[in-house]
Coordinates of C-alpha atoms in Angstrom, one line a residue:
M1 CA 10.4 -53.9 -74.1
S2 CA 11.9 -56.4 -72.7
S3 CA 15.3 -54.7 -73.0
L4 CA 14.0 -52.0 -71.5
F5 CA 13.1 -53.7 -68.2
L6 CA 16.6 -55.2 -68.6
W7 CA 17.5 -52.0 -68.4
F8 CA 16.2 -51.1 -65.7
A9 CA 16.7 -53.5 -63.5
Y10 CA 20.8 -53.6 -64.4
Y11 CA 20.5 -49.8 -63.0
A12 CA 18.3 -50.3 -60.0
H13 CA 20.9 -52.9 -59.2
V14 CA 23.8 -50.7 -59.7
K15 CA 22.1 -48.0 -57.6
S16 CA 21.4 -50.3 -55.2
I17 CA 24.8 -50.8 -54.2
E18 CA 25.7 -47.5 -55.2
G19 CA 23.4 -46.7 -52.1
I20 CA 24.6 -49.4 -49.3
S21 CA 28.1 -47.5 -50.3
N22 CA 26.6 -44.3 -49.3
A23 CA 24.8 -45.7 -46.3
N24 CA 27.9 -47.1 -45.1
L25 CA 29.5 -43.8 -46.1
S26 CA 27.4 -41.5 -43.9
M27 CA 27.2 -44.1 -40.7
T28 CA 31.8 -43.8 -40.9
N29 CA 31.6 -39.6 -41.5
N30 CA 28.6 -39.7 -38.6
Y31 CA 31.3 -41.8 -36.2
L32 CA 33.3 -40.1 -36.8
L33 CA 31.3 -37.0 -36.4
Q34 CA 30.5 -38.2 -32.8
V35 CA 34.0 -39.5 -31.9
R36 CA 35.0 -36.3 -32.5
T37 CA 32.6 -34.5 -30.7
N38 CA 33.2 -36.6 -27.8
F39 CA 37.7 -36.3 -27.8
Q40 CA 36.6 -32.3 -28.1
N41 CA 35.0 -32.2 -25.0
Y42 CA 37.0 -34.6 -23.1
L43 CA 40.1 -31.9 -24.2
S44 CA 38.0 -29.4 -23.2
A45 CA 37.6 -31.3 -19.7
L46 CA 41.4 -32.0 -18.9
N47 CA 42.6 -28.5 -19.5
D48 CA 39.5 -26.7 -17.5
Q49 CA 41.4 -30.2 -14.5
V50 CA 44.9 -28.4 -15.7
N51 CA 43.7 -25.0 -15.0
D52 CA 42.5 -26.4 -11.3
L53 CA 45.3 -27.3 -10.8
I54 CA 47.9 -24.9 -12.3
G55 CA 45.0 -22.1 -9.7
D56 CA 46.0 -23.8 -6.8
K57 CA 47.5 -21.8 -4.2
R58 CA 49.5 -25.0 -2.4
L59 CA 51.5 -25.4 -5.6
Q60 CA 51.7 -21.4 -6.7
D61 CA 53.0 -21.2 -3.3
L62 CA 55.7 -24.2 -3.5
L63 CA 56.9 -23.3 -7.0
E64 CA 57.0 -19.7 -5.4
P65 CA 60.9 -18.6 -6.6
A66 CA 63.5 -18.9 -3.8
G67 CA 66.9 -20.5 -2.4
G68 CA 66.4 -22.7 -0.4
D69 CA 69.2 -25.4 1.3
A70 CA 69.4 -29.0 1.0
A71 CA 67.0 -28.9 4.1
S72 CA 64.2 -26.5 2.9
E73 CA 64.6 -28.9 -0.9
E74 CA 63.6 -32.2 0.8
S75 CA 60.9 -30.2 2.1
F76 CA 59.5 -30.0 -0.6
T77 CA 59.8 -32.8 -2.2
V78 CA 57.4 -33.9 -0.2
D79 CA 55.3 -31.7 -0.1
L80 CA 54.9 -31.6 -3.4
L81 CA 54.8 -35.1 -4.1
T82 CA 52.4 -35.3 -1.8
W83 CA 50.4 -32.6 -3.0
L84 CA 50.3 -34.9 -6.3
Y85 CA 49.1 -37.4 -4.1
Q86 CA 46.3 -35.8 -3.4
R87 CA 45.3 -33.6 -6.8
T88 CA 46.1 -35.6 -9.5
S89 CA 43.3 -38.2 -8.7
A90 CA 41.1 -35.5 -9.6
V91 CA 42.2 -35.4 -13.6
D92 CA 40.7 -37.5 -15.9
A93 CA 44.7 -39.2 -17.3
F94 CA 47.7 -41.9 -16.9
R95 CA 49.9 -39.6 -15.0
V96 CA 50.6 -35.7 -13.9
S97 CA 54.3 -34.4 -13.2
V98 CA 55.0 -31.7 -12.1
Y99 CA 58.4 -29.7 -13.0
P100 CA 59.6 -26.6 -11.9
I101 CA 60.8 -24.1 -14.4
D102 CA 64.2 -24.3 -13.1
P103 CA 64.5 -27.4 -12.2
G104 CA 68.8 -27.4 -11.5
R105 CA 67.4 -26.6 -8.1
Y106 CA 65.9 -29.1 -7.2
A107 CA 67.7 -32.2 -8.3
D108 CA 66.3 -34.5 -5.2
Y109 CA 62.5 -33.9 -6.4
L110 CA 63.8 -34.6 -10.2
S111 CA 65.9 -37.9 -8.8
T112 CA 62.8 -39.1 -6.9
I113 CA 61.2 -39.1 -9.2
G114 CA 63.0 -40.7 -11.9
E115 CA 64.0 -38.1 -14.8
P116 CA 67.3 -36.3 -13.1
N117 CA 67.9 -34.7 -16.4
V118 CA 64.2 -33.4 -17.8
G119 CA 66.1 -29.7 -18.2
A120 CA 67.8 -31.8 -20.9
Q121 CA 65.3 -32.8 -22.7
P122 CA 63.7 -31.0 -25.7
W123 CA 60.5 -30.8 -25.2
F124 CA 60.8 -29.7 -22.0
R125 CA 62.5 -26.6 -23.3
Q126 CA 60.6 -26.1 -25.9
S127 CA 57.9 -25.5 -23.6
A128 CA 59.6 -23.6 -21.0
A129 CA 60.2 -20.9 -24.0
Q130 CA 56.4 -20.8 -25.3
V131 CA 53.5 -19.4 -23.1
S132 CA 50.9 -21.8 -25.4
P133 CA 49.9 -25.2 -24.7
S134 CA 51.3 -28.2 -27.0
W135 CA 51.3 -31.9 -27.5
Y136 CA 54.2 -34.0 -27.8
L137 CA 54.3 -38.1 -28.3
K138 CA 56.1 -39.9 -25.9
L139 CA 57.2 -43.5 -27.3
P140 CA 57.3 -46.1 -24.8
E141 CA 60.9 -46.4 -24.0
K142 CA 63.1 -49.0 -21.6
G143 CA 62.1 -49.3 -18.1
R144 CA 60.1 -46.4 -18.1
M145 CA 57.1 -46.9 -20.3
E146 CA 55.4 -49.6 -22.7
R147 CA 52.7 -48.2 -24.1
P148 CA 52.8 -44.5 -26.1
L149 CA 51.6 -41.5 -24.4
L150 CA 51.1 -38.5 -25.8
S151 CA 51.4 -35.3 -23.5
Y152 CA 49.5 -32.6 -23.1
V153 CA 52.4 -30.0 -21.4
K154 CA 51.9 -26.2 -20.2
R155 CA 53.8 -23.9 -18.8
F156 CA 52.1 -21.8 -16.1
S157 CA 53.0 -18.8 -14.1
G158 CA 52.5 -17.2 -11.3
L159 CA 48.8 -15.5 -10.4
Y160 CA 49.3 -12.1 -9.4
D161 CA 53.0 -12.0 -11.9
Q162 CA 54.3 -13.3 -14.8
T163 CA 56.9 -15.4 -13.5
P164 CA 56.8 -18.5 -14.8
R165 CA 56.5 -20.5 -12.0
G166 CA 57.0 -24.3 -13.9
I167 CA 55.5 -27.2 -16.4
I168 CA 53.2 -28.7 -16.3
A169 CA 52.6 -32.3 -17.6
T170 CA 49.5 -34.8 -18.2
D171 CA 49.7 -37.8 -19.9
V172 CA 46.9 -39.6 -21.9
S173 CA 47.5 -43.1 -22.1
E174 CA 45.2 -45.8 -24.7
D175 CA 43.3 -45.9 -21.9
Q176 CA 42.2 -42.8 -22.2
F177 CA 42.0 -43.2 -26.3
K178 CA 39.9 -46.6 -26.0
R179 CA 36.6 -44.5 -25.0
F180 CA 36.8 -42.3 -28.2
F181 CA 38.6 -44.2 -30.5
S182 CA 37.0 -47.6 -30.9
P183 CA 35.8 -49.2 -34.3
S184 CA 32.1 -49.0 -34.7
G185 CA 31.1 -52.9 -33.8
Q186 CA 29.6 -52.8 -38.2
M187 CA 33.6 -53.4 -39.5
I188 CA 35.3 -56.1 -38.3
E189 CA 38.9 -54.8 -39.6
Q190 CA 37.7 -50.9 -38.9
R191 CA 40.6 -48.9 -37.8
L192 CA 40.5 -45.3 -36.0
L193 CA 43.2 -43.0 -36.3
L194 CA 44.8 -39.3 -34.8
L195 CA 47.0 -37.7 -37.3
R196 CA 49.1 -34.4 -36.4
D197 CA 48.7 -32.9 -40.0
D198 CA 51.4 -31.5 -40.3
D199 CA 53.9 -34.2 -40.8
G200 CA 50.9 -36.8 -40.9
V201 CA 52.8 -38.8 -37.6
V202 CA 50.1 -41.5 -36.4
L203 CA 49.0 -40.0 -32.4
Y204 CA 47.3 -42.7 -31.9
D205 CA 46.4 -46.0 -33.5
S206 CA 43.2 -48.3 -32.5
F207 CA 45.1 -51.6 -34.4
E208 CA 47.0 -52.0 -31.3
N209 CA 49.2 -48.5 -31.3
G210 CA 51.5 -50.3 -34.8
W211 CA 51.3 -47.2 -36.3
T212 CA 51.8 -45.0 -33.3
G213 CA 54.9 -42.7 -33.8
T214 CA 55.2 -43.2 -38.0
A215 CA 54.4 -41.0 -40.4
F216 CA 50.6 -42.1 -42.1
P217 CA 51.3 -44.8 -45.3
S218 CA 49.5 -42.6 -47.8
S219 CA 51.3 -39.1 -48.6
V220 CA 47.8 -38.5 -51.2
F221 CA 46.0 -38.6 -47.7
V222 CA 47.8 -36.5 -45.7
E223 CA 47.5 -33.6 -48.2
Q224 CA 44.0 -34.0 -48.6
F225 CA 43.3 -33.4 -44.8
R226 CA 45.7 -30.8 -44.9
K227 CA 43.5 -28.3 -47.3
D228 CA 40.2 -29.8 -45.7
S229 CA 38.6 -30.1 -42.8
E230 CA 36.4 -33.4 -44.1
G231 CA 36.0 -36.0 -46.4
E232 CA 36.5 -39.3 -47.5
K233 CA 39.7 -41.6 -50.3
T234 CA 40.2 -44.8 -51.2
I235 CA 43.6 -45.6 -50.9
E236 CA 45.7 -48.4 -51.0
V237 CA 47.7 -49.9 -47.9
G238 CA 50.0 -52.2 -48.4
G239 CA 48.2 -54.5 -51.8
S240 CA 45.3 -54.3 -49.8
K241 CA 42.7 -50.7 -50.8
Y242 CA 40.9 -48.9 -48.2
L243 CA 38.0 -46.3 -47.2
A244 CA 40.0 -43.8 -45.1
S245 CA 37.7 -41.1 -44.5
F246 CA 39.0 -37.9 -41.8
V247 CA 37.3 -34.9 -40.0
R248 CA 39.5 -32.3 -38.3
T249 CA 39.3 -31.6 -34.7
D250 CA 38.8 -27.8 -34.5
N251 CA 40.6 -26.7 -31.2
E252 CA 43.9 -28.8 -32.3
P253 CA 46.1 -29.3 -35.9
W254 CA 44.5 -33.4 -35.7
A255 CA 42.6 -35.4 -37.8
I256 CA 40.8 -37.8 -37.3
V257 CA 40.3 -41.4 -39.2
S258 CA 38.7 -44.1 -40.1
L259 CA 40.7 -46.5 -42.1
T260 CA 38.6 -49.8 -43.2
P261 CA 38.5 -52.4 -46.1
L262 CA 36.3 -52.0 -48.9
K263 CA 35.7 -55.7 -48.8
D264 CA 33.8 -54.9 -45.7
L265 CA 31.8 -52.7 -47.0
T266 CA 31.5 -54.3 -50.4
G267 CA 31.0 -57.5 -49.1
T268 CA 28.0 -58.8 -49.7
I269 CA 27.1 -57.5 -53.4
D270 CA 28.9 -61.1 -54.5
E271 CA 25.9 -62.6 -53.5
I272 CA 23.5 -59.4 -54.3
N273 CA 24.8 -59.6 -57.8
R274 CA 23.9 -63.8 -57.6
A275 CA 20.4 -63.0 -56.3
T276 CA 19.8 -59.7 -58.7
V277 CA 20.8 -62.2 -62.0
Y278 CA 17.6 -65.0 -60.2
F279 CA 15.7 -61.5 -59.3
L280 CA 16.4 -60.0 -63.3
I281 CA 15.3 -63.6 -64.9
G282 CA 12.0 -63.9 -63.5
Y283 CA 11.8 -60.1 -63.6
L284 CA 11.8 -60.6 -67.2
L285 CA 9.5 -63.1 -67.3
C286 CA 6.7 -61.4 -64.8
C287 CA 6.9 -58.2 -67.5
V288 CA 6.6 -60.1 -70.8
G289 CA 3.4 -61.6 -69.0
V290 CA 2.7 -58.2 -67.4
V291 CA 2.8 -56.5 -70.9
L292 CA 0.6 -59.3 -72.5
Y293 CA -2.5 -58.6 -69.5
I294 CA -2.2 -55.2 -69.6
T295 CA -2.1 -55.0 -73.6
A296 CA -5.5 -57.3 -74.2
S297 CA -7.1 -56.0 -71.0
F298 CA -6.1 -52.1 -70.5
T299 CA -4.3 -51.0 -74.3
Q300 CA -7.0 -52.0 -76.5
P301 CA -9.8 -50.9 -75.3
I302 CA -8.6 -47.7 -74.0
V303 CA -6.7 -47.3 -78.4
R304 CA -11.0 -48.7 -79.1
L305 CA -12.2 -45.5 -76.9
V306 CA -9.6 -43.4 -78.5
R307 CA -11.0 -43.7 -82.1
Y308 CA -14.1 -42.5 -80.6
M309 CA -13.3 -39.8 -79.0
R310 CA -11.8 -38.2 -82.0
K311 CA -15.3 -39.3 -84.2
L312 CA -16.1 -37.3 -81.9
E313 CA -13.9 -34.3 -82.2
S314 CA -15.0 -34.2 -86.2
G315 CA -18.9 -34.1 -84.7
D316 CA -20.5 -36.9 -85.2
Y317 CA -22.4 -37.0 -82.1
Q318 CA -24.6 -40.1 -83.4
Q319 CA -22.5 -42.6 -82.9
Q320 CA -23.1 -45.2 -80.5
I321 CA -20.7 -46.6 -77.6
P322 CA -20.9 -50.3 -77.1
P323 CA -21.5 -51.3 -73.1
S324 CA -19.2 -52.0 -70.8
R325 CA -20.4 -54.4 -67.9
R326 CA -17.1 -54.3 -66.1
Q327 CA -16.3 -52.0 -62.5
D328 CA -12.7 -51.4 -63.0
E329 CA -11.9 -47.8 -64.6
V330 CA -11.7 -48.3 -68.3
G331 CA -15.9 -49.9 -68.4
W332 CA -16.5 -45.9 -66.1
L333 CA -15.0 -44.4 -69.3
Y334 CA -16.7 -46.3 -71.5
R335 CA -19.8 -45.9 -69.7
G336 CA -18.9 -42.0 -68.6
F337 CA -18.2 -41.5 -72.0
G338 CA -21.4 -42.2 -73.1
S339 CA -23.3 -40.2 -71.0
L340 CA -20.7 -37.2 -71.9
I341 CA -22.5 -37.8 -75.5
R342 CA -25.4 -37.3 -74.3
K343 CA -24.7 -34.6 -72.1
I344 CA -23.4 -33.1 -75.2
E345 CA -26.6 -33.7 -76.9
G346 CA -28.7 -32.3 -74.6
L347 CA -26.6 -29.4 -74.3
I348 CA -26.4 -28.5 -77.7
N349 CA -30.8 -29.0 -78.1
E350 CA -30.7 -26.0 -75.4
A351 CA -27.9 -23.4 -76.5
S352 CA -30.1 -23.4 -80.0
R353 CA -33.1 -23.0 -77.7
A354 CA -31.3 -19.8 -76.2
E355 CA -30.0 -18.5 -78.9
R356 CA -34.1 -18.1 -80.3
D357 CA -35.0 -16.5 -77.2
K358 CA -32.0 -13.7 -77.0
K359 CA -33.3 -12.9 -80.3
E360 CA -36.6 -12.9 -78.8
L361 CA -35.5 -10.5 -76.5
E362 CA -33.0 -8.5 -78.1
F363 CA -36.1 -8.0 -80.4
Q364 CA -39.0 -6.7 -76.9
V365 CA -35.5 -4.0 -75.8
L366 CA -35.3 -2.6 -79.1
S367 CA -39.8 -2.3 -79.0
H368 CA -39.1 -1.1 -75.5
Q369 CA -36.6 1.4 -76.6
I370 CA -39.5 3.4 -78.0
N371 CA -41.5 4.0 -74.6
P372 CA -38.5 5.9 -73.6
H373 CA -38.3 8.4 -76.2
F374 CA -41.7 8.5 -77.1
L375 CA -41.7 10.0 -73.5
Y376 CA -38.8 12.1 -73.5
N377 CA -40.0 14.1 -76.7
T378 CA -43.5 14.5 -74.9
L379 CA -41.5 15.7 -72.3
E380 CA -39.5 17.8 -74.2
S381 CA -43.5 19.2 -76.0
I382 CA -45.1 20.1 -72.5
R383 CA -41.4 21.8 -71.3
W384 CA -41.5 24.2 -74.4
K385 CA -45.9 24.8 -73.8
A386 CA -45.2 25.6 -70.1
E387 CA -42.5 28.4 -71.1
K388 CA -45.3 29.3 -73.9
H389 CA -47.8 30.2 -70.9
G390 CA -45.9 31.7 -68.1
A391 CA -45.3 28.5 -65.9
G392 CA -41.6 28.8 -65.7
E393 CA -41.3 26.9 -62.8
V394 CA -42.9 23.9 -64.5
A395 CA -41.0 24.3 -67.5
Q396 CA -37.9 23.5 -65.2
M397 CA -39.8 20.9 -63.6
V398 CA -40.4 19.1 -66.7
A399 CA -36.6 20.4 -68.1
A400 CA -35.1 18.7 -65.6
L401 CA -36.8 15.7 -65.4
G402 CA -36.5 15.3 -69.4
N403 CA -33.1 15.4 -68.4
L404 CA -32.2 13.2 -65.6
L405 CA -34.1 10.7 -68.2
R406 CA -32.1 11.7 -71.3
L407 CA -28.8 11.0 -68.1
S408 CA -30.7 7.1 -66.9
L409 CA -31.0 6.0 -70.7
N410 CA -27.7 6.4 -72.5
Q411 CA -28.7 5.8 -75.8
G412 CA -28.6 2.5 -73.7
K413 CA -24.9 1.5 -72.4
E414 CA -24.2 0.7 -69.2
I415 CA -20.4 3.0 -69.3
T416 CA -21.2 6.1 -68.9
T417 CA -18.7 9.6 -67.9
L418 CA -18.4 10.9 -64.5
G419 CA -19.3 14.3 -65.5
R420 CA -22.5 13.0 -66.5
E421 CA -23.3 11.4 -64.1
L422 CA -22.9 14.3 -61.8
E423 CA -25.0 16.0 -64.5
Q424 CA -27.6 13.6 -63.6
V425 CA -27.3 13.7 -60.0
K426 CA -27.7 17.4 -60.3
A427 CA -31.2 17.1 -62.5
Y428 CA -32.5 15.2 -59.2
V429 CA -31.6 18.0 -56.7
Q430 CA -33.5 20.9 -59.2
I431 CA -36.6 18.4 -59.3
E432 CA -37.0 17.6 -55.3
Q433 CA -36.2 21.1 -54.7
A434 CA -38.6 22.6 -57.4
R435 CA -41.0 19.3 -55.1
M436 CA -40.6 19.7 -52.2
G437 CA -40.5 23.2 -52.5
R438 CA -37.4 24.2 -50.0
P439 CA -33.9 24.3 -51.8
I440 CA -31.2 21.1 -51.3
R441 CA -27.8 22.2 -50.1
I442 CA -25.3 20.7 -51.4
L443 CA -21.5 20.7 -52.9
Y444 CA -19.3 20.1 -55.3
G445 CA -15.4 18.8 -54.7
V446 CA -14.7 17.1 -58.2
D447 CA -11.7 17.7 -60.1
D448 CA -12.5 18.5 -63.5
G449 CA -9.8 16.2 -65.0
L450 CA -11.8 12.9 -63.0
K451 CA -15.5 14.5 -65.2
E452 CA -14.6 12.7 -68.5
L453 CA -13.0 9.0 -66.7
P454 CA -15.7 6.4 -67.9
F455 CA -18.3 5.3 -64.9
L456 CA -20.5 3.0 -64.1
R457 CA -24.3 4.7 -64.6
L458 CA -26.8 5.3 -61.6
L459 CA -24.8 4.5 -59.1
L460 CA -25.0 8.9 -57.4
Q461 CA -28.3 9.0 -57.6
P462 CA -29.8 7.1 -56.0
L463 CA -26.6 7.2 -53.0
V464 CA -28.1 11.0 -52.8
E465 CA -31.4 10.6 -53.1
N466 CA -31.1 7.5 -49.9
A467 CA -28.9 10.7 -48.5
I468 CA -31.9 13.5 -48.8
Q469 CA -34.6 11.2 -48.1
H470 CA -33.6 9.6 -44.6
S471 CA -31.1 12.3 -43.2
I472 CA -31.3 15.6 -44.1
R473 CA -35.0 15.9 -45.0
N474 CA -36.3 16.1 -42.1
D475 CA -33.5 19.4 -41.2
F476 CA -33.3 20.7 -44.6
E477 CA -32.0 24.1 -42.3
S478 CA -28.9 22.9 -41.6
G479 CA -29.2 19.7 -43.4
K480 CA -26.1 19.3 -45.8
I481 CA -24.5 16.8 -48.4
L482 CA -20.8 17.0 -50.0
I483 CA -19.9 14.8 -52.9
S484 CA -16.3 14.9 -53.4
A485 CA -14.1 12.2 -56.0
S486 CA -9.8 11.8 -56.1
R487 CA -7.5 9.8 -57.7
E488 CA -5.8 7.1 -55.8
G489 CA -3.6 5.0 -57.7
G490 CA -6.2 3.7 -60.4
D491 CA -8.9 4.4 -58.7
I492 CA -12.3 6.8 -59.0
A493 CA -12.7 7.3 -55.1
I494 CA -15.8 9.3 -54.6
D495 CA -17.0 10.4 -50.7
I496 CA -20.7 11.3 -50.1
I497 CA -21.2 13.2 -46.9
D498 CA -24.4 14.0 -44.8
N499 CA -24.8 15.7 -41.8
G500 CA -28.6 14.3 -40.6
G501 CA -29.2 11.7 -38.4
G502 CA -27.5 8.3 -39.8
I503 CA -28.7 5.7 -41.5
P504 CA -31.5 3.0 -39.6
P505 CA -29.1 0.0 -38.6
E506 CA -32.1 -2.6 -40.1
A507 CA -30.8 -0.8 -43.4
L508 CA -27.3 -1.5 -42.9
A509 CA -27.8 -4.6 -42.1
K510 CA -30.2 -5.5 -45.7
L511 CA -27.3 -4.0 -47.9
D512 CA -25.9 -7.2 -49.2
M513 CA -29.1 -9.3 -48.4
E514 CA -31.2 -10.2 -52.1
Q515 CA -33.5 -8.8 -53.5
P516 CA -36.5 -10.9 -53.0
P517 CA -38.8 -12.7 -56.5
G518 CA -41.7 -10.5 -57.3
G519 CA -40.5 -7.2 -56.7
R520 CA -39.8 -5.1 -53.4
S521 CA -42.1 -5.5 -50.6
S522 CA -42.8 -2.1 -48.3
E523 CA -40.2 -3.7 -45.8
S524 CA -37.4 -4.2 -48.2
A525 CA -38.0 -1.5 -50.0
K526 CA -35.9 0.3 -47.8
G527 CA -32.0 0.5 -47.9
V528 CA -33.1 -0.7 -51.7
G529 CA -30.8 1.8 -53.7
L530 CA -27.6 1.3 -51.3
R531 CA -27.9 -2.4 -51.7
N532 CA -29.1 -1.8 -55.9
V533 CA -25.7 0.4 -55.9
N534 CA -24.1 -2.1 -53.7
N535 CA -24.5 -4.8 -56.0
R536 CA -24.3 -3.7 -58.6
L537 CA -20.3 -2.8 -57.8
K538 CA -19.2 -6.0 -56.6
L539 CA -20.8 -8.0 -59.5
Y540 CA -18.7 -5.3 -62.2
F541 CA -15.5 -5.4 -60.5
G542 CA -15.2 -7.6 -57.5
D543 CA -16.1 -7.6 -53.2
G544 CA -13.1 -5.5 -53.5
Y545 CA -15.0 -2.4 -55.0
R546 CA -18.2 -2.5 -52.0
L547 CA -19.6 0.2 -50.5
R548 CA -17.9 1.4 -47.2
I549 CA -19.5 3.3 -44.8
E550 CA -19.8 5.0 -41.5
T551 CA -23.2 6.4 -40.0
G552 CA -23.6 7.6 -36.5
P553 CA -27.5 9.7 -35.2
D554 CA -23.8 11.7 -33.8
F555 CA -21.5 12.8 -36.7
G556 CA -24.0 11.8 -39.4
T557 CA -23.1 9.5 -43.2
K558 CA -20.6 8.8 -44.8
I559 CA -20.3 6.9 -47.8
A560 CA -17.1 5.7 -49.6
L561 CA -17.2 4.5 -53.1
R562 CA -14.2 3.2 -55.4
H563 CA -14.7 2.9 -59.1
P564 CA -12.0 1.3 -61.0
I565 CA -10.3 3.8 -63.7
L566 CA -11.4 2.7 -66.9
D567 CA -10.1 3.1 -70.4
K568 CA -11.7 5.9 -72.5
E569 CA -12.2 3.8 -75.5
D570 CA -14.3 0.9 -73.3
K571 CA -17.5 2.5 -73.0
S572 CA -19.4 -0.7 -72.8
R573 CA -19.7 -3.4 -69.7
P574 CA -16.2 -3.9 -68.1
D575 CA -14.6 -7.7 -68.0

């Protein structure tokens, strides 16, 4: 056990060092991304400033192709230098120079700015021959500049023609670079570099431009940032190991590189190692003490409780659980387990009583079934005698009543068929017509293929009774009832429609109310058929199968009933 704790502590130590390194690396990468964003914003602004100069009408007029004598050349020199002095102060760069596309015609101007042979320079000839702008690294020269300059060179033509007129060169010095390429304060010896990715030449070095103009000293690293947009690699330079991170710029073939000595990142690890050793020793001692305490205070009591539970699984409900005075979770477990045993004993006794009561109820149900069958047989005898004595109307009414009783009984089963349910409705309508002495116009639109499908009994007759008693009873001449049934997906969709006066609002309000205890009162009886059907549907099939009622005094009542299509093999109550 102690070795496991020791291994875990060592693993945590290794992961903490790894976390420190990853945090430093993440910080460096985020810093580089910020540097790239700021530097690219500067380059974009610089390009806009150069474009503003190119679009200046005065510059365009000065460099318009035309011949001239010495006097005009002298005037050109003065005018162009004056324009440069006035306009280039707005450009965020070390220096801005403008060169005519044909330098041979402006020897006086080029001598004045100290570049009489600029036309022979390779960068000038290359820029004059191409449309896209270029960057050139200018290294220090005697008597000209003491620091390297990165020059942004762009050829421009007339505003209204494509004739090249000149070249504008914008020199960026280390003063501009330092605003973006300053090492973060947390890394003392961090070095930020701007590299050209085609040959790995350093364009800027934050460490006093020590490597500027030379190739980066790790060709393997150069190959990596040529292929990837960002990344990091541990390299060795001058006998020291560095963590080199880089991000590539979006618009130029450059890479911004951070070079950090590994000792800056892992300098505190030795101190962490010593602290970790002391911590592991103390941790090991504490672990041993904690294990002993947990074993004595928690493990052993839990083990004893498990033994009691196993006895309970074997059926020993008479075991005595020793009382516990502890006020923690273990004490609550002991007291709760003892209470659970007592409740189980009570439930077993209650289940035994319920089983006895169930047997008695089953006996009573079997006894009571004799009465409805006796009543049905009696009705059959009355019908036979009525037919024998010529009372055909009485015989038909008694036959319908007997058929209604037989279909209602359904051999004690809750599930009948849709066809038998419709026969029950027809028997009820026949009785009502005979009782009232008035014909009831009722139409049936039911597919024959649906009549053999299982259906919960006593659903349609209460709804038809409700339509007769409350909708069309006052107007048998024009009153009509339509019963239609169709298959919709996995359901039977049944609509019962009448053209009566609609259902009273108080009856609809009581649709979801529970039936009051002790039977139906005179008030609660209104709408009880609807409520019973609605409650039975929700009880058997869920709330999604409740009745949907549309009613009003102007258009009558439409009751929509949905019944799931059950397995024909299942003649019992659905699950």
